[in-house]
Short mmCIF file of C-alpha atoms and ligand atoms in Angstrom, two decimals:
data_model
loop_
_atom_site.label_atom_id
_atom_site.label_comp_id
_atom_site.label_asym_id
_atom_site.label_seq_id
_atom_site.Cartn_x
_atom_site.Cartn_y
_atom_site.Cartn_z
CA MET A 1 219.69 202.74 92.18
CA ALA A 2 218.99 199.63 93.27
CA ARG A 3 217.50 198.94 96.65
CA ILE A 4 218.16 194.81 97.31
CA LEU A 5 217.17 193.21 100.04
CA LEU A 6 219.10 189.69 100.92
CA THR A 7 218.44 186.75 102.44
CA GLY A 8 220.98 183.90 104.13
CA ALA A 9 223.45 186.62 104.13
CA THR A 10 224.99 184.64 106.94
CA GLY A 11 224.71 181.02 105.29
CA LEU A 12 228.25 179.78 101.66
CA LEU A 13 226.19 181.35 99.08
CA GLY A 14 224.91 184.80 100.70
CA GLY A 15 228.15 185.29 102.14
CA ALA A 16 229.43 184.47 98.47
CA VAL A 17 227.09 187.47 96.73
CA LEU A 18 228.50 190.06 99.62
CA HIS A 19 232.63 189.38 98.87
CA GLU A 20 231.58 189.54 95.16
CA THR A 21 230.09 192.18 94.94
CA LEU A 22 230.08 194.74 98.36
CA ASP A 23 233.49 196.04 96.35
CA ARG A 24 231.73 197.12 93.60
CA ASP A 25 230.99 200.44 95.41
CA ASP A 26 227.66 201.30 91.74
CA GLY A 27 225.71 202.58 93.55
CA THR A 28 223.66 199.79 95.26
CA SER A 29 222.13 199.11 98.36
CA TRP A 30 222.17 196.04 100.86
CA ILE A 31 220.09 195.17 103.11
CA CYS A 32 220.12 192.12 104.45
CA LEU A 33 218.09 190.33 106.43
CA VAL A 34 219.04 188.28 109.09
CA ARG A 35 218.16 186.36 112.62
CA CYS A 36 219.61 189.14 115.30
CA ALA A 37 218.27 190.23 118.13
CA ASN A 38 219.78 193.41 116.79
CA ALA A 39 221.51 195.01 114.19
CA ASP A 40 225.38 195.24 115.33
CA GLN A 41 225.47 191.92 116.12
CA GLY A 42 223.72 191.24 112.62
CA ARG A 43 226.76 193.04 111.35
CA GLN A 44 229.33 190.54 113.35
CA ARG A 45 227.07 187.57 111.43
CA VAL A 46 227.35 188.82 108.70
CA ALA A 47 230.93 189.15 109.02
CA ALA A 48 232.22 186.30 110.06
CA ARG A 49 230.81 185.21 107.14
CA LEU A 50 232.72 187.46 104.56
CA ALA A 51 235.88 186.76 107.19
CA ARG A 52 235.57 183.37 105.57
CA PHE A 53 236.69 184.76 102.17
CA THR A 54 238.91 187.85 103.30
CA ASP A 55 241.17 189.18 106.01
CA PRO A 56 238.82 190.61 109.03
CA PHE A 57 240.35 193.55 108.75
CA THR A 58 237.71 193.86 105.31
CA ALA A 59 235.11 191.60 105.33
CA GLN A 60 234.57 194.32 108.53
CA ARG A 61 235.06 196.83 105.96
CA LEU A 62 232.77 194.84 104.31
CA ALA A 63 230.03 194.40 106.58
CA ARG A 64 229.51 198.18 107.68
CA LYS A 65 228.75 198.93 103.87
CA VAL A 66 224.74 196.71 104.32
CA GLU A 67 222.11 197.33 106.81
CA ILE A 68 220.75 195.89 108.62
CA VAL A 69 217.90 193.94 109.35
CA PRO A 70 217.09 191.50 111.54
CA GLY A 71 214.03 189.54 110.99
CA ASP A 72 213.25 185.60 110.08
CA PHE A 73 212.72 185.72 106.90
CA THR A 74 209.30 183.61 108.08
CA GLN A 75 208.34 186.26 109.78
CA ALA A 76 208.53 188.59 106.57
CA ASP A 77 205.27 189.43 105.89
CA HIS A 78 204.76 190.64 110.05
CA ASP A 79 207.26 193.31 109.59
CA ASN A 80 206.42 196.79 108.83
CA ASP A 81 210.33 198.42 109.19
CA PRO A 82 209.52 200.96 106.08
CA ARG A 83 213.26 200.13 105.34
CA LEU A 84 211.75 197.23 103.26
CA ASP A 85 209.10 198.94 101.59
CA GLY A 86 211.37 201.19 98.85
CA VAL A 87 213.04 197.72 97.40
CA THR A 88 213.53 197.71 94.13
CA HIS A 89 214.90 193.13 94.23
CA ILE A 90 215.04 190.40 96.34
CA LEU A 91 218.18 188.55 96.30
CA HIS A 92 215.89 184.82 98.45
CA LEU A 93 219.17 182.55 99.46
CA ALA A 94 218.07 182.28 103.25
CA ALA A 95 216.17 178.38 103.33
CA ASP A 96 216.25 175.22 106.25
CA THR A 97 218.66 173.55 104.45
CA SER A 98 218.78 170.15 106.80
CA TYR A 99 218.00 166.78 104.92
CA PHE A 100 216.51 165.68 107.37
CA GLY A 101 214.69 168.09 108.94
CA GLY A 102 210.89 167.19 108.01
CA GLU A 103 207.62 168.76 108.80
CA ARG A 104 209.39 171.75 109.53
CA LEU A 105 210.69 171.92 106.86
CA PHE A 106 208.03 173.27 105.14
CA ARG A 107 207.40 175.75 107.71
CA THR A 108 210.53 177.60 106.75
CA ASN A 109 211.02 176.87 103.69
CA ARG A 110 207.40 176.44 101.76
CA ASP A 111 205.36 178.20 104.46
CA GLY A 112 207.78 180.44 104.86
CA THR A 113 208.72 181.75 101.71
CA LEU A 114 205.42 182.62 100.99
CA ALA A 115 205.45 185.05 103.93
CA LEU A 116 208.56 186.77 102.09
CA ALA A 117 206.22 186.86 99.23
CA ARG A 118 203.19 188.34 101.31
CA ARG A 119 205.73 191.37 102.54
CA ALA A 120 207.47 192.34 98.64
CA ALA A 121 203.22 192.19 96.80
CA ARG A 122 203.82 196.03 99.29
CA MET A 123 207.34 197.27 97.88
CA ARG A 124 205.63 198.53 94.74
CA ASN A 125 209.40 199.52 93.64
CA LEU A 126 209.46 195.79 93.34
CA GLN A 127 211.63 194.92 89.77
CA ARG A 128 212.76 191.03 90.35
CA PHE A 129 212.22 188.27 93.44
CA LEU A 130 215.15 186.23 92.49
CA HIS A 131 213.97 182.93 94.39
CA ILE A 132 216.39 180.50 94.97
CA GLY A 133 215.26 176.49 94.74
CA THR A 134 217.07 173.13 94.05
CA ALA A 135 218.60 172.02 91.18
CA MET A 136 217.15 168.83 92.22
CA SER A 137 213.73 169.47 93.24
CA CYS A 138 212.70 167.88 89.72
CA GLY A 139 212.67 164.95 92.07
CA ALA A 140 215.14 161.16 91.41
CA GLU A 141 213.33 160.38 88.03
CA ALA A 142 214.53 163.25 86.18
CA GLY A 143 218.45 162.26 83.80
CA PRO A 144 220.55 161.99 83.36
CA VAL A 145 220.40 165.17 82.14
CA VAL A 146 217.60 167.69 84.21
CA ALA A 147 215.42 170.72 81.75
CA GLU A 148 214.20 173.63 83.12
CA SER A 149 211.05 173.17 83.74
CA ARG A 150 208.65 173.54 86.54
CA PRO A 151 208.43 170.49 89.04
CA ASP A 152 205.95 167.43 88.64
CA PRO A 153 203.73 167.61 92.16
CA GLU A 154 203.69 164.28 91.95
CA ALA A 155 208.19 164.00 92.09
CA ARG A 156 209.70 161.08 93.26
CA HIS A 157 212.12 163.04 96.47
CA LEU A 158 214.65 161.63 98.61
CA VAL A 159 214.54 163.95 101.16
CA PRO A 160 212.42 166.02 102.28
CA TYR A 161 214.55 169.14 101.52
CA THR A 162 214.43 168.78 97.74
CA ALA A 163 210.71 167.78 98.45
CA SER A 164 209.90 171.45 100.43
CA LYS A 165 212.07 173.53 97.75
CA ALA A 166 210.05 172.18 94.82
CA ALA A 167 206.87 173.30 96.94
CA THR A 168 207.71 176.16 98.06
CA GLU A 169 209.02 177.10 94.07
CA GLU A 170 204.89 175.35 92.71
CA ALA A 171 202.67 177.58 95.66
CA LEU A 172 205.17 181.25 94.92
CA ALA A 173 204.25 180.47 91.07
CA ALA A 174 200.37 179.18 92.11
CA GLU A 175 199.58 182.13 95.03
CA PHE A 176 201.39 184.81 93.01
CA PRO A 177 201.09 185.75 89.44
CA ASP A 178 202.44 189.02 89.65
CA LEU A 179 205.86 188.64 91.48
CA PRO A 180 207.75 190.05 88.98
CA LEU A 181 209.62 185.65 90.36
CA VAL A 182 212.83 183.72 89.03
CA VAL A 183 213.87 180.26 90.00
CA ALA A 184 217.48 179.74 90.01
CA ARG A 185 218.20 176.61 90.74
CA PRO A 186 222.23 175.67 91.91
CA SER A 187 223.21 172.46 91.26
CA ILE A 188 225.93 171.69 93.38
CA VAL A 189 228.08 173.96 95.37
CA VAL A 190 231.98 172.99 96.22
CA GLY A 191 234.56 175.26 97.39
CA HIS A 192 235.63 178.04 95.93
CA SER A 193 238.48 177.77 92.37
CA THR A 194 240.53 179.90 94.53
CA LEU A 195 239.95 180.84 98.64
CA GLY A 196 239.79 176.78 97.23
CA ALA A 197 237.88 174.79 101.20
CA GLY A 198 239.04 178.43 102.87
CA PRO A 199 235.58 180.19 102.51
CA SER A 200 232.97 176.51 103.42
CA SER A 201 234.07 172.93 103.04
CA SER A 202 231.05 171.48 102.08
CA ILE A 203 230.56 168.78 100.34
CA LEU A 204 234.26 168.86 99.71
CA TRP A 205 234.27 166.04 102.64
CA LEU A 206 232.06 163.46 100.82
CA VAL A 207 233.68 164.20 97.60
CA ARG A 208 237.67 163.36 99.64
CA ALA A 209 235.44 160.80 102.11
CA ALA A 210 234.56 158.85 98.28
CA ASP A 211 238.11 159.14 96.89
CA ARG A 212 239.20 157.52 100.72
CA LEU A 213 236.64 154.67 99.85
CA ARG A 214 237.17 154.26 96.45
CA LEU A 215 234.25 153.71 96.78
CA LEU A 216 231.63 154.45 94.67
CA PRO A 217 227.55 153.51 93.52
CA CYS A 218 227.83 154.26 89.89
CA ALA A 219 230.06 153.79 87.07
CA PRO A 220 233.15 155.73 87.33
CA GLU A 221 232.56 157.43 84.45
CA SER A 222 229.47 159.66 85.59
CA CYS A 223 229.06 162.76 86.48
CA CYS A 224 228.29 165.63 89.48
CA ASP A 225 226.58 168.66 88.96
CA ILE A 226 228.93 170.42 90.61
CA VAL A 227 229.96 174.90 90.76
CA PRO A 228 232.36 176.55 92.88
CA ALA A 229 230.64 178.63 95.72
CA ASP A 230 231.60 181.88 93.17
CA TRP A 231 231.05 181.34 89.66
CA ALA A 232 227.87 180.40 91.42
CA ALA A 233 227.24 183.68 93.06
CA GLY A 234 228.84 185.49 89.86
CA ALA A 235 225.41 183.62 88.29
CA LEU A 236 223.19 185.03 90.95
CA LEU A 237 224.56 188.59 90.59
CA THR A 238 223.11 188.56 86.50
CA LEU A 239 219.91 186.61 87.27
CA LEU A 240 218.74 190.03 90.06
CA ARG A 241 220.50 192.87 87.57
CA LYS A 242 219.65 192.12 84.85
CA HIS A 243 217.21 193.63 83.08
CA ASP A 244 215.59 192.14 80.41
CA LEU A 245 216.27 187.98 80.86
CA ALA A 246 215.02 185.23 78.54
CA HIS A 247 213.44 183.27 81.67
CA ASP A 248 211.31 182.74 85.05
CA LEU A 249 213.57 179.95 85.13
CA TYR A 250 217.01 178.94 84.81
CA HIS A 251 219.79 176.47 86.55
CA VAL A 252 222.24 177.99 88.31
CA SER A 253 224.97 174.21 86.38
CA ALA A 254 227.68 172.83 85.09
CA GLY A 255 226.12 171.63 82.71
CA LEU A 256 226.95 169.65 79.75
CA PRO A 257 229.89 172.26 79.06
CA SER A 258 231.45 171.55 82.96
CA VAL A 259 230.00 168.10 84.41
CA THR A 260 232.71 166.74 86.86
CA ARG A 261 233.55 162.91 86.01
CA TRP A 262 234.22 160.83 88.96
CA SER A 263 237.53 159.10 86.56
CA ALA A 264 238.82 163.18 86.04
CA LEU A 265 238.12 163.86 89.42
CA ASN A 266 239.73 160.44 90.82
CA ARG A 267 243.02 161.37 88.85
CA ALA A 268 242.97 165.03 89.57
CA PHE A 269 243.10 163.29 93.79
CA GLU A 270 245.89 161.49 91.90
CA ALA A 271 248.35 164.47 90.29
CA ALA A 272 247.05 166.52 93.76
CA GLU A 273 248.10 164.03 96.71
CA PRO A 274 249.64 160.62 94.89
CA SER A 275 249.52 157.60 95.76
CA ASP A 276 250.27 154.16 94.02
CA GLY A 277 249.56 155.44 90.45
CA VAL A 278 246.62 153.66 90.90
CA ARG A 279 243.91 154.79 93.03
CA ALA A 280 241.49 151.94 92.36
CA LEU A 281 237.59 152.45 92.99
CA SER A 282 234.91 151.00 92.59
CA CYS A 283 231.05 150.31 92.43
CA PHE A 284 228.76 148.77 94.66
CA ASP A 285 225.07 148.62 94.54
CA LEU A 286 223.34 151.15 97.68
CA SER A 287 220.90 148.60 98.45
CA ASP A 288 223.85 146.69 100.00
CA ARG A 289 224.65 148.20 103.52
CA ALA A 290 227.46 146.32 104.69
CA ALA A 291 229.60 147.66 101.69
CA LEU A 292 230.00 150.73 102.51
CA ARG A 293 229.03 150.80 106.63
CA ASP A 294 232.49 148.01 106.13
CA ARG A 295 234.66 149.56 103.91
CA PHE A 296 233.34 152.91 106.19
CA ARG A 297 234.58 151.36 109.34
CA ALA A 298 238.24 149.97 107.06
CA VAL A 299 238.26 153.46 105.97
CA PHE A 300 237.61 156.37 108.74
CA GLY A 301 236.38 153.97 111.45
CA LEU A 302 233.12 153.73 113.28
CA ASP A 303 233.61 154.44 116.92
CA SER A 304 231.67 157.85 117.95
CA PRO A 305 229.01 159.45 117.30
CA LEU A 306 229.90 161.86 114.22
CA LYS A 307 231.88 159.54 112.56
CA GLN A 308 228.42 158.00 112.27
CA THR A 309 226.95 159.99 110.97
CA MET A 310 229.41 160.73 108.69
CA LEU A 311 227.88 157.11 107.89
CA ARG A 312 224.61 158.27 107.14
CA ALA A 313 224.90 161.50 105.15
CA THR A 314 228.17 159.72 102.59
CA ARG A 315 224.63 157.14 102.31
CA ALA A 316 222.16 159.73 101.72
CA TYR A 317 224.99 161.38 99.31
CA TYR A 318 226.00 158.63 97.75
CA ALA A 319 221.95 158.04 96.27
CA PHE A 320 222.58 160.92 94.22
CA CYS A 321 225.82 160.38 93.03
CA ALA A 322 223.32 157.29 91.30
CA LEU A 323 221.33 159.06 89.73
CA ASP A 324 224.48 160.27 87.54
CA MET A 325 222.37 163.76 86.98
CA THR A 326 223.88 166.63 84.79
CA PHE A 327 221.14 169.83 85.33
CA ALA A 328 220.62 171.65 80.96
CA ASN A 329 221.82 174.94 81.49
CA ASP A 330 221.79 176.09 77.61
CA ARG A 331 219.52 179.28 79.13
CA LEU A 332 222.30 180.60 81.88
CA LEU A 333 224.85 180.41 78.78
CA ALA A 334 222.63 182.49 76.19
CA GLU A 335 222.59 185.17 79.24
CA GLY A 336 226.42 185.71 79.01
CA VAL A 337 227.46 184.54 81.62
CA ALA A 338 230.97 181.89 81.45
CA PRO A 339 230.64 178.40 82.02
CA ALA A 340 231.60 176.80 85.81
CA PRO A 341 235.21 176.09 86.03
CA ALA A 342 235.15 172.10 86.59
CA LEU A 343 236.04 170.67 90.11
CA SER A 344 238.77 168.55 88.77
CA ASP A 345 239.68 171.84 87.28
CA TYR A 346 239.91 173.08 90.89
CA LEU A 347 240.01 170.46 93.11
CA ALA A 348 243.83 170.75 94.08
CA THR A 349 243.05 174.63 95.37
CA CYS A 350 240.13 172.45 97.53
CA LEU A 351 242.15 170.59 99.19
CA ALA A 352 245.92 172.18 98.97
CA ASN A 353 243.45 174.31 102.24
CA SER A 354 240.96 171.61 103.49
CA ALA A 355 240.93 170.28 106.76
CA PRO A 356 240.71 166.59 107.98
CA ILE A 357 237.31 164.94 105.73
CA ILE A 358 235.66 164.30 109.32
CA ASP A 359 236.21 168.38 110.95
CA GLN A 360 235.23 169.25 107.28
CA PHE A 361 232.15 166.61 108.09
CA ALA A 362 231.11 168.58 111.42
CA ASP A 363 231.14 172.11 108.93
CA ASP A 364 227.98 170.30 107.62
CA LEU A 365 226.58 168.01 110.90
CA GLU A 366 224.05 170.29 111.72
CA MET A 367 222.20 168.96 108.35
CA PHE A 368 222.08 165.83 109.10
CA VAL A 369 220.64 165.77 113.13
CA PRO A 370 217.34 164.60 112.60
CA PRO A 371 215.20 166.69 114.18
CA PRO A 372 214.14 166.37 117.64
CA ALA A 373 211.66 163.91 118.76
CA PRO A 374 207.79 165.96 119.56
CA GLY A 375 207.49 165.83 123.18
CA PRO A 376 209.70 167.77 126.30
CA ALA A 377 212.73 165.51 126.93
CA ALA A 378 213.55 165.40 123.42
CA LEU A 379 216.91 165.79 122.91
CA PRO A 380 218.68 165.77 118.94
CA GLN A 381 219.33 162.09 118.84
CA ALA A 382 223.26 159.81 117.57
CA VAL A 383 222.73 158.79 114.86
CA VAL A 384 222.93 155.45 114.29
CA ALA A 385 224.37 154.41 110.91
N1 LIG B 401 225.00 174.85 98.62
C1 LIG B 401 224.79 174.07 98.36
O1 LIG B 401 225.02 172.96 97.64
C2 LIG B 401 223.07 174.93 97.47
C3 LIG B 401 222.81 173.78 96.32
C4 LIG B 401 221.15 174.07 96.04
C5 LIG B 401 220.28 174.53 96.24
N2 LIG B 401 221.32 175.49 96.99
C6 LIG B 401 220.02 176.65 97.51
O2 LIG B 401 220.97 177.84 98.10
C7 LIG B 401 220.50 178.68 99.02
C8 LIG B 401 221.61 179.47 99.92
O3 LIG B 401 221.99 177.71 100.29
P1 LIG B 401 223.87 177.76 101.41
O4 LIG B 401 223.87 176.92 101.13
O5 LIG B 401 223.88 179.10 101.13
O6 LIG B 401 222.89 177.51 102.10
P2 LIG B 401 224.17 177.86 104.43
O7 LIG B 401 225.11 177.97 104.07
O8 LIG B 401 222.82 176.97 104.83
O9 LIG B 401 222.47 179.41 104.81
C9 LIG B 401 221.29 179.33 104.73
C10 LIG B 401 220.95 180.81 105.18
O10 LIG B 401 220.46 181.25 105.85
C11 LIG B 401 219.36 181.46 106.62
N3 LIG B 401 218.22 181.76 107.16
C12 LIG B 401 217.27 180.18 107.29
N4 LIG B 401 216.14 180.16 108.00
C13 LIG B 401 216.27 181.64 108.22
C14 LIG B 401 215.00 182.65 109.00
N5 LIG B 401 214.05 182.03 109.51
N6 LIG B 401 215.14 183.79 108.57
C15 LIG B 401 216.44 183.55 108.56
N7 LIG B 401 216.41 183.39 107.63
C16 LIG B 401 217.27 182.50 107.64
C17 LIG B 401 220.46 181.31 107.99
O11 LIG B 401 220.73 181.98 108.55
P3 LIG B 401 221.06 181.58 110.42
O12 LIG B 401 222.32 181.76 110.01
O13 LIG B 401 220.44 183.03 110.64
O14 LIG B 401 221.16 180.49 110.29
C18 LIG B 401 221.94 181.25 106.65
O15 LIG B 401 222.09 182.87 106.18
C19 LIG B 401 219.07 177.51 99.32
O16 LIG B 401 218.21 178.21 99.52
C20 LIG B 401 219.60 176.78 99.29
O17 LIG B 401 218.04 175.38 98.97
C21 LIG B 401 222.39 175.23 97.75
#
């Protein structure tokens, strides 16, 4: 019987995984390592995440099916809870996903994952440690079609977050050669193919903002590698449970078969929310900071710290869009995972239950607040665009 330890159950992909699997009743037991004061509070946190995918009653029922181990994965090597000893599989999703977290990102993502790996080394029945990286750990120069290979330690990164994820993979491989390690690297997770924006509007706000701005940092035929949360969860479950995998590293991505082009998204927006029938997109050079700021001010205004942070976040995401990257997923498809639906195919579903763009961004705000400056009086500062 599989006994799976899940980190990150209260996050987007953790919720999607539990929602996809808990009703299967296949004898698998799930243990969620959750930051909480006690198991009851942890279960309520898991239920709250599941309630984004289903009704509150079902969310409570599903949450009762998991065991809760209160804890922080960065301290897992000191966790002697005997329930962890019999774990057969680990799905390690938890991470600090903030873009600008600085050194803290390395402490949590790299050093924390090494602490979890030290605990995993004491699990005698462990068959798989599925570590979730990010496709962008390849760095900024690996395109246009990125192969599934180990990160280049010298690669240039656009933000510390992806550098910390690349460093985590490198450290795991170097320090734990005997761990049954498989790395899965999702590309960009946006919405849910049938529940739309309900489970999460993370990054969806950016796609919608680009449409409203009618301004791209790349040609309209450029690609963005986007997958829905439910498909990503299904792919991760395959990589977690399939007995024999051909490789130890996979992209969980749209790849060439399902890649989304901005031009196709533009048509999908026009079909879902008709405007003048043209919806003309223009391109700008990302180094022209005034062009983006002026257009942003005209469309959304810049009259609050929230909007100023949203401009900064838009600029950060546009830097990734400008790379025009697709992440090869031949390995994943060869394991029997069906290709992902393209965002242009489920965009209308996402728009149907979307809140206003600025409210959707507010949900992602934590990712873009820089860490407080050191010192007792330091407070998070309003971000100036
Ligand atoms: N979403 C994407 O587009 C995307 C793309 C590529 C890769 N990924 C990777 O996929 C994974 C999951 O992403 P996500 O979008 O689901 O992230 P998320 O929504 O930001 O959730 C992060 C999860 O990690 C947990 N966590 C953070 N620090 C922790 C700690 N010290 N101890 C225990 N739990 C901790 C959080 O718990 P709390 O609730 O307690 O904070 C939360 O459950 C991450 O590794 C991310 O790098 C995501």
